[in-house]
Coordinates of N, CA and C in Angstrom, one line a residue:
X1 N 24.5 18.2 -24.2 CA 23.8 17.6 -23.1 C 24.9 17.1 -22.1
X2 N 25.1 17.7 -21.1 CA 25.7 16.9 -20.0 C 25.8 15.8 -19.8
X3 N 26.5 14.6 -19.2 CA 26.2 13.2 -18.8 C 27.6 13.1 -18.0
X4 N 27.1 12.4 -16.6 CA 25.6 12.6 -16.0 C 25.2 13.6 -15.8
X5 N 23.5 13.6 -15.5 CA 23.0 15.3 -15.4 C 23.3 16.0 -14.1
X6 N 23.5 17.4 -14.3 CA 23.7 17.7 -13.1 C 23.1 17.4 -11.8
X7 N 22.1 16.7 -12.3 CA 20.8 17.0 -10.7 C 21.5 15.6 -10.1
X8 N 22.4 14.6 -10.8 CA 22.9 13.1 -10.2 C 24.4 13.5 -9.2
X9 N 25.3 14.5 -10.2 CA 26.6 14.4 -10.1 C 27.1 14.5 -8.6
X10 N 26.0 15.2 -7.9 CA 26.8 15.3 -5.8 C 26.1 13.9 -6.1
X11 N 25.6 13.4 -6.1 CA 25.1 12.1 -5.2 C 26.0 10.9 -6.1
X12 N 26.2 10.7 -7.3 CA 27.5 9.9 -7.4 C 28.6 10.3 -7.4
X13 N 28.9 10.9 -6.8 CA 30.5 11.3 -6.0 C 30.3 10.7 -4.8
X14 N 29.3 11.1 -4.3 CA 29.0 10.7 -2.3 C 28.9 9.2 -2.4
X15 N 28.5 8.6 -3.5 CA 28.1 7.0 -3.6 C 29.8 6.8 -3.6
X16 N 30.6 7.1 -5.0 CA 31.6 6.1 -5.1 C 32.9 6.6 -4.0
X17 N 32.7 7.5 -3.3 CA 33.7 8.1 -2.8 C 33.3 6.8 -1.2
X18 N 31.8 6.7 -0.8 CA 31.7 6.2 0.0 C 32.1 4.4 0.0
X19 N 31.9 4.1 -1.2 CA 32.2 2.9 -2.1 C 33.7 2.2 -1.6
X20 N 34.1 3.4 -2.1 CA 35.7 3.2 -2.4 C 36.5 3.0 -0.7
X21 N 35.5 3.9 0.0 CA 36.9 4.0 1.1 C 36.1 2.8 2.1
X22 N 35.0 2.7 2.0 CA 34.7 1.2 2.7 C 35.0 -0.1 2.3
X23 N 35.7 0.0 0.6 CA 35.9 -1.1 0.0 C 34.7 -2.2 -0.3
X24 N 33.9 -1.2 -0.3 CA 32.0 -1.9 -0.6 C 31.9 -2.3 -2.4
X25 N 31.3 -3.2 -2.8 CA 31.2 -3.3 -4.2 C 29.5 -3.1 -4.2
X26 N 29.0 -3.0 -5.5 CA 28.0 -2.4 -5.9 C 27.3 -3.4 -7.7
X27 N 26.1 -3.6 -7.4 CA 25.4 -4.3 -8.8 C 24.4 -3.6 -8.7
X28 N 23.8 -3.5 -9.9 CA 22.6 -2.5 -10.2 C 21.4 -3.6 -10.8
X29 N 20.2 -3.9 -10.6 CA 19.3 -4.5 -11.9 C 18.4 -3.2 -12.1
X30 N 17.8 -3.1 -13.5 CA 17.3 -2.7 -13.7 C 16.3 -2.5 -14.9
X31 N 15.1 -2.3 -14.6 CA 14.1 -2.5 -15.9 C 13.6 -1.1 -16.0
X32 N 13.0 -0.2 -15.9 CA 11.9 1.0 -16.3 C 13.0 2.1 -16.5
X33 N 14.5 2.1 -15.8 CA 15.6 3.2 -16.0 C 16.0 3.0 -17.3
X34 N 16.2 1.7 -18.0 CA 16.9 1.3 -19.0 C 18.5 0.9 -18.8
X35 N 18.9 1.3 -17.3 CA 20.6 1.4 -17.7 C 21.2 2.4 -17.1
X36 N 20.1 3.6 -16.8 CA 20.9 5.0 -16.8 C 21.3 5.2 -15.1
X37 N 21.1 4.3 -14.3 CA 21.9 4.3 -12.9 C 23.2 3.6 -13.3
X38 N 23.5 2.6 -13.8 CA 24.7 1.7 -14.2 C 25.9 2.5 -14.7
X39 N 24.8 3.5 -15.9 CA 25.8 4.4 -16.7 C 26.1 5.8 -15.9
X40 N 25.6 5.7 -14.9 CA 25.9 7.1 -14.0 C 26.8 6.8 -13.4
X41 N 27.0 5.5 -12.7 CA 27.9 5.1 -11.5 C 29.0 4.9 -12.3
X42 N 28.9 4.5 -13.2 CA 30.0 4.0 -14.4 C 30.6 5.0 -15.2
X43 N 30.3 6.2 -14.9 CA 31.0 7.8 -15.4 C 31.6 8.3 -14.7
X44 N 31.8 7.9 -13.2 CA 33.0 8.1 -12.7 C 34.5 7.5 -13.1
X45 N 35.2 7.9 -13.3 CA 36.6 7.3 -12.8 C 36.7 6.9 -11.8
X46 N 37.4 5.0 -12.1 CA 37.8 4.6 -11.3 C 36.4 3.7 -10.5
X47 N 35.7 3.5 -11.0 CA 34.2 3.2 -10.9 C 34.8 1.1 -11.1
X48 N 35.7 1.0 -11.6 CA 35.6 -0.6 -11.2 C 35.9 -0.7 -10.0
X49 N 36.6 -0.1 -9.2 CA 37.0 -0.7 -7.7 C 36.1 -0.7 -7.1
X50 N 35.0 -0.1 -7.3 CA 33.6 -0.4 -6.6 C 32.1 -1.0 -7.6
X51 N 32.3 -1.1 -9.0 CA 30.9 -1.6 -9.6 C 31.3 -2.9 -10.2
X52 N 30.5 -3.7 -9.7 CA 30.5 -5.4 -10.0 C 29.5 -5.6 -11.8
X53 N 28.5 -5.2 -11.7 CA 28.1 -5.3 -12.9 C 26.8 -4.7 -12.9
X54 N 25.6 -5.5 -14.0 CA 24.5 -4.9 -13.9 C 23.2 -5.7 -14.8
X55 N 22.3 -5.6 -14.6 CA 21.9 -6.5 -15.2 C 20.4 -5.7 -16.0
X56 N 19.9 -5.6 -16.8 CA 18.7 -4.4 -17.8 C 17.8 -5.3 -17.7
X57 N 16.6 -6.0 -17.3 CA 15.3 -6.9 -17.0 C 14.5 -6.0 -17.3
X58 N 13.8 -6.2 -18.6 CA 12.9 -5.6 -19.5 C 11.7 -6.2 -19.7
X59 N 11.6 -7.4 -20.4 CA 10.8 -8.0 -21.1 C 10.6 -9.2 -19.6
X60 N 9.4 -9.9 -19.5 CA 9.4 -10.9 -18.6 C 9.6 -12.1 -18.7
X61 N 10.4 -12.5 -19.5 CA 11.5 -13.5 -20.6 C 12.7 -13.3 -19.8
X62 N 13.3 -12.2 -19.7 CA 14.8 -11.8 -19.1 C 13.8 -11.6 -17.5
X63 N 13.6 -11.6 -16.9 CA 13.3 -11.7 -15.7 C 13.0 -13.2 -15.5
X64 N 12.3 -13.6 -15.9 CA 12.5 -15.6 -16.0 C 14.0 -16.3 -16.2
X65 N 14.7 -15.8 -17.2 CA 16.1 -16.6 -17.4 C 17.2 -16.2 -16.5
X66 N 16.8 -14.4 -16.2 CA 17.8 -14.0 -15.2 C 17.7 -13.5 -13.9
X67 N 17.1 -14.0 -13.3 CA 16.6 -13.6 -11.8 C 16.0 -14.4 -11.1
X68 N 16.6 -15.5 -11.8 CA 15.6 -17.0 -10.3 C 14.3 -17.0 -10.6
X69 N 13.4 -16.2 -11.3 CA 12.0 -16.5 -11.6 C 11.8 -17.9 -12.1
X70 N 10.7 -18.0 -11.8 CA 10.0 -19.5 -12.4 C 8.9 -19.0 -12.9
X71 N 8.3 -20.2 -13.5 CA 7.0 -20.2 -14.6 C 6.0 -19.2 -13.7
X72 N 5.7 -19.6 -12.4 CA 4.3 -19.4 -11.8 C 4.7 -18.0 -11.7
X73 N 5.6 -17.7 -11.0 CA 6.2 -16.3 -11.6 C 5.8 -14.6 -12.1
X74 N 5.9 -15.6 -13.3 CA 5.7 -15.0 -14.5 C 4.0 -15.2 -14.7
X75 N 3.5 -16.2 -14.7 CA 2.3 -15.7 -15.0 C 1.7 -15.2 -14.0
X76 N 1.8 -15.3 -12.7 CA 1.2 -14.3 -11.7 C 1.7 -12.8 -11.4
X77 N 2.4 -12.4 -12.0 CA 3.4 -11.5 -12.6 C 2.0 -10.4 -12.7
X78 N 1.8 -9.4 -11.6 CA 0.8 -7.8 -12.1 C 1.8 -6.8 -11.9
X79 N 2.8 -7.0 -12.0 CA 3.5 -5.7 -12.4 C 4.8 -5.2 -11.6
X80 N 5.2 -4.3 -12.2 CA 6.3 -4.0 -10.6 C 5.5 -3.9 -9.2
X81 N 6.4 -4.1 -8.4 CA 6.3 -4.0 -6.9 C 7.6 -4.0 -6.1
X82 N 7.4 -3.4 -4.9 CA 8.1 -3.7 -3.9 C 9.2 -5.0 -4.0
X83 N 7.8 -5.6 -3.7 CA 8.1 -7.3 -3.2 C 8.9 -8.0 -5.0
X84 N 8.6 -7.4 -6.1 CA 9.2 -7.6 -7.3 C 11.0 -7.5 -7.0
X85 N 11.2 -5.7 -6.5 CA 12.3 -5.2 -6.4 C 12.9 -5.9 -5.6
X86 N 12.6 -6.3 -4.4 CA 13.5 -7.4 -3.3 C 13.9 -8.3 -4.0
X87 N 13.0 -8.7 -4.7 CA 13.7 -10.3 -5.3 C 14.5 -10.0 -6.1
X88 N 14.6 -9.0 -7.1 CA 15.6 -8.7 -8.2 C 16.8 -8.3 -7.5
X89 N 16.9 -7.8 -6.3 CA 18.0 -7.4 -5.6 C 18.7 -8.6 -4.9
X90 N 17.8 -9.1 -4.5 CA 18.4 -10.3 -3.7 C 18.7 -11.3 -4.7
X91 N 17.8 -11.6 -5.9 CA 18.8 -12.5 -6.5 C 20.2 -11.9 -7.3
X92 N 20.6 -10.6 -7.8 CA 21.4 -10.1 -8.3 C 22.6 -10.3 -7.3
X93 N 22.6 -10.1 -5.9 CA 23.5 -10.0 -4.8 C 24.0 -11.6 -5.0
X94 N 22.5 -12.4 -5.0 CA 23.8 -14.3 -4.5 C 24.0 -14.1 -5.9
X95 N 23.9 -13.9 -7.1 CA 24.8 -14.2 -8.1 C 26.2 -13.6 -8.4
X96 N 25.8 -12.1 -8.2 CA 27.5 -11.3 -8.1 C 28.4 -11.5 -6.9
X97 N 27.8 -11.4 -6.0 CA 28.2 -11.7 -4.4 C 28.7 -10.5 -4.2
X98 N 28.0 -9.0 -4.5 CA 28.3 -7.7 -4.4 C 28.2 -7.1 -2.8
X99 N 28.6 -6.7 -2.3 CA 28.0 -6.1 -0.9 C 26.8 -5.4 -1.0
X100 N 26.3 -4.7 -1.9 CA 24.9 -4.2 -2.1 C 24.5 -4.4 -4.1
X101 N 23.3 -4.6 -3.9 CA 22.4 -4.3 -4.7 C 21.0 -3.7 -4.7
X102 N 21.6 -2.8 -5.7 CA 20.2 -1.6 -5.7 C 19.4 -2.2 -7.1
X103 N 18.0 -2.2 -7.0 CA 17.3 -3.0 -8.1 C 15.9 -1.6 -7.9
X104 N 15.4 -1.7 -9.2 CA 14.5 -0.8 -10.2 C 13.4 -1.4 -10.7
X105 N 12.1 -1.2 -11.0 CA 10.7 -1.7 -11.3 C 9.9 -0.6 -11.1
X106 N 10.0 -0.1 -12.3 CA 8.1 0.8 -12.3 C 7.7 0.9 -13.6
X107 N 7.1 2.1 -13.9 CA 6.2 2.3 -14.7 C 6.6 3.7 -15.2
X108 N 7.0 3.4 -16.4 CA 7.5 4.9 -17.0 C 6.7 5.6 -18.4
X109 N 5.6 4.6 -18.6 CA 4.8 4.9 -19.0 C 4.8 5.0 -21.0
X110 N 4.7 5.8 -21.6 CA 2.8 6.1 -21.4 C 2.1 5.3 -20.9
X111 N 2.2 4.1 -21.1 CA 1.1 3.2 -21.3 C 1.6 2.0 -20.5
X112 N 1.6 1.1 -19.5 CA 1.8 0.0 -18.8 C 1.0 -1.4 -19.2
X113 N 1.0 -2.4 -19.3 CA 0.5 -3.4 -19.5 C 1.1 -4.8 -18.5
X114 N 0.0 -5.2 -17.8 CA 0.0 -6.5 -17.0 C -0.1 -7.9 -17.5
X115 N 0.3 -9.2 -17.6 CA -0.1 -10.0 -18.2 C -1.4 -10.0 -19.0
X116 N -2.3 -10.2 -17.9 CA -3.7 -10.1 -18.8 C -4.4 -8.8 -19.8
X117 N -3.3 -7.9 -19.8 CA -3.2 -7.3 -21.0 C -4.4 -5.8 -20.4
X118 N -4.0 -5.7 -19.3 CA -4.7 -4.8 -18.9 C -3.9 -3.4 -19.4
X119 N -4.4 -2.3 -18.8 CA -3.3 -0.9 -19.5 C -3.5 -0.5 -17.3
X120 N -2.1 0.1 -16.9 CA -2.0 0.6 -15.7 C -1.4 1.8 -15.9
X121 N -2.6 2.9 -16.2 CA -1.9 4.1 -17.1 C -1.7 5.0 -15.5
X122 N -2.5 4.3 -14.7 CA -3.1 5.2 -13.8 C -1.2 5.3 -12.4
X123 N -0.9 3.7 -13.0 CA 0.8 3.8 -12.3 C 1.9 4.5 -13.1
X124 N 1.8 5.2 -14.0 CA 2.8 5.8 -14.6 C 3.6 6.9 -14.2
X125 N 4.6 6.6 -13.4 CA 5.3 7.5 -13.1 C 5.7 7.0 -11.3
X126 N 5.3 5.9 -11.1 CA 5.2 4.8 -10.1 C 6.6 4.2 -10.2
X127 N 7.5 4.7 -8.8 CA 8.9 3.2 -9.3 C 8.8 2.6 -8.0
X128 N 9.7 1.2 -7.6 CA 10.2 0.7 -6.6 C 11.6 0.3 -6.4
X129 N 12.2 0.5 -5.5 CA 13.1 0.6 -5.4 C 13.7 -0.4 -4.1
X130 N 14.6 -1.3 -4.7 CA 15.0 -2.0 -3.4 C 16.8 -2.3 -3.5
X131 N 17.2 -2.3 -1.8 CA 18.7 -2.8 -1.4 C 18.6 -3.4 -1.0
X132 N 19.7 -4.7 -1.6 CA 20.1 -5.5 -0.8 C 21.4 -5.6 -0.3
X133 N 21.6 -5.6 1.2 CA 22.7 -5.5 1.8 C 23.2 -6.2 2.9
X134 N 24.6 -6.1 3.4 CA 24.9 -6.9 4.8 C 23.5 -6.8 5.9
X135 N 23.2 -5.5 5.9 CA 21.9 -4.9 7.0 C 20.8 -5.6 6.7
X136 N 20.5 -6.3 5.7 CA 19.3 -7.1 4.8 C 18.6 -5.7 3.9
X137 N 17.7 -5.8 3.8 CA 17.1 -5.5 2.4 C 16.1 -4.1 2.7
X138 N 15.9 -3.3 2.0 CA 14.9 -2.0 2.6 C 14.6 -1.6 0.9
X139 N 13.4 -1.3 1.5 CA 13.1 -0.7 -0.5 C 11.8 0.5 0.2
X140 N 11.4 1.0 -1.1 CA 10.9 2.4 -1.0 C 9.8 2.3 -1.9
X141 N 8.8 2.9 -2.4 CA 7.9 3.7 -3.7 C 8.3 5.0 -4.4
X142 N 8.0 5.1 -4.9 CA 8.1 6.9 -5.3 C 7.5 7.0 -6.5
X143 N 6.4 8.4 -6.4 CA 6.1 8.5 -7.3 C 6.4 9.9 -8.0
X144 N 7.0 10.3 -9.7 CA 7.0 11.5 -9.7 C 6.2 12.2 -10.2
X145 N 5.0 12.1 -10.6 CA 3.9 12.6 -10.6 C 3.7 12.9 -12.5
X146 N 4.4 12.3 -13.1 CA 4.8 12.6 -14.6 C 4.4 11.9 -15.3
X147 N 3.9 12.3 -16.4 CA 3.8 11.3 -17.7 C 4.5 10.7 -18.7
X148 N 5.5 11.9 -19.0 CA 6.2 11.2 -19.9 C 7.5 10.4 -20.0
X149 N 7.8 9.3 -20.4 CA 8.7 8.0 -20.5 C 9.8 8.2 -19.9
X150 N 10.6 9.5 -21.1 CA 12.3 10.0 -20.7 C 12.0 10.5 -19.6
X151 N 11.6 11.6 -18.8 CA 11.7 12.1 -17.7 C 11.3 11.5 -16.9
X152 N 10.6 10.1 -16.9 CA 10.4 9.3 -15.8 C 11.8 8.3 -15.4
X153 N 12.2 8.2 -16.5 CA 13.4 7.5 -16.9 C 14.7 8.0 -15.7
X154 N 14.6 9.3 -16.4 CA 15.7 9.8 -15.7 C 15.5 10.3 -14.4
X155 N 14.2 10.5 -13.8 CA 13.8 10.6 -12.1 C 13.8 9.6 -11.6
X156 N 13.4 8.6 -12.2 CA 13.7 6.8 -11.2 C 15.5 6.7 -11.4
X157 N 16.0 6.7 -12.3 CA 17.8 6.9 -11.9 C 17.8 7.7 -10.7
X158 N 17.4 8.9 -10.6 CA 18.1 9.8 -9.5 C 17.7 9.7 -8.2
X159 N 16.2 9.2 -8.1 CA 15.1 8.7 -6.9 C 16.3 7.6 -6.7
X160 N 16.8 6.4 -7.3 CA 17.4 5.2 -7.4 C 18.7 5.5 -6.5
X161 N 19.3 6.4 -7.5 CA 20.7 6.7 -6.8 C 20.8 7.4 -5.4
X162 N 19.5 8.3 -4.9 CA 19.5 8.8 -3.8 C 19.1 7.8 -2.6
X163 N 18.4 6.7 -3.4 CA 17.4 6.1 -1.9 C 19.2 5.5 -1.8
X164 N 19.9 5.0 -2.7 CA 21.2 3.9 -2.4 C 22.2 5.0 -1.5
X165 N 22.3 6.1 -1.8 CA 23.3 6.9 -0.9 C 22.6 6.9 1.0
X166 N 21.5 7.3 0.6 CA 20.7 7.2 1.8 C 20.8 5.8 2.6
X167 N 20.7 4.7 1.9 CA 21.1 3.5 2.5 C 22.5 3.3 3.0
X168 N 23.5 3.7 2.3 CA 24.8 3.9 2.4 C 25.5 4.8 3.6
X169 N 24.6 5.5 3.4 CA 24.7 6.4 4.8 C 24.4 6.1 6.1
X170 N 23.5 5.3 5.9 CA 22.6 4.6 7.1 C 23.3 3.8 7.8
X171 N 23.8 2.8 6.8 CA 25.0 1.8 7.0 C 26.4 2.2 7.9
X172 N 26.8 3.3 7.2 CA 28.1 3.7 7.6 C 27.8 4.0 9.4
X173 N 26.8 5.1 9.8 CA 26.4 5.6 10.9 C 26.3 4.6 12.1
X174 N 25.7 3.5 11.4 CA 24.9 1.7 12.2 C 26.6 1.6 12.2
X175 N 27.7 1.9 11.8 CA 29.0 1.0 11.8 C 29.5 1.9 13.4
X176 N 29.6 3.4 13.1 CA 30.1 4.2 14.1 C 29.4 3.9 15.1
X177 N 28.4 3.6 15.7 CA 27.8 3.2 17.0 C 28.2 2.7 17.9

């Protein structure tokens, strides 16, 4: 098995190559990927001069201790969102003080569950995606239309890593103006 898979490898080159020569740093949070954007960017060589760290927010315990969440939070807590992803991005950025952070929240399924113990089978395959950056913050949805866990896994990494190059890109162009 390859690692990273081929369908990631142009798009982290374009990330750290663009990383490196703007002298940009980079944090990742992330819950429904497991890790596997952190470990992509981090399969480059030479990947410290541009990746600050990362943080795996799984359980809604580690989103309370590590992300500025509070009680009310958590119990009003229905699931990933948008508005979830901003905040995990934005709070990952004031604690690393990274020039961007890309943050992750969906539904990778089989089976989803909300506080009140509902089942959200019907979001499975559902991510969110947000940056935070000098430019302020922009986030996305995407859905891949899939059921099962691993290959949701590994399409929210690559959806993840493309929306951040895309932002990256956006950035650079907003600089040449």
């Amino acid at each position: 098995m390859e690692f990273p898979p081929d369908n990631v490898k142009d798009t982290i080159s374009d990330i750290s190559r663009i990383l490196k020569k703007e002298e940009w740093r980079i944090s990742i949070s992330e819950a429904a990927c497991g890790g596997l954007m952190s470990s992509y960017l981090v399969s480059v060589a030479g990947a410290s001069k541009y990746f600050d760290g990362s943080t795996l927010l799984y359980s809604l315990k580690s989103k309370l201790k590590l992300s500025g969440w509070m009680k009310n939070d958590i119990t009003s807590y229905t699931g990933p969102s948008e508005k979830v992803a901003k905040r995990l991005a934005r709070n990952l950025r004031m604690e690393l003080g990274s020039t961007y952070v890309l943050s992750e929240t969906g539904f990778a399924g089989p089976s989803s569950y909300c506080n009140n113990g509902a089942t959200l089978d019907s979001k499975v395959g559902t991510v969110y995606f947000a940056v935070s950056g000098p430019k302020g913050e922009r986030s996305i949805m995407k859905k891949t239309g899939l059921s099962d866990r691993s290959r949701n896994m590994q399409e929210f990494a690559r959806l993840g890593l493309e929306f951040l190059l895309l932002v990256l890109q956006e950035d650079l162009q907003a600089e040449d103006i």
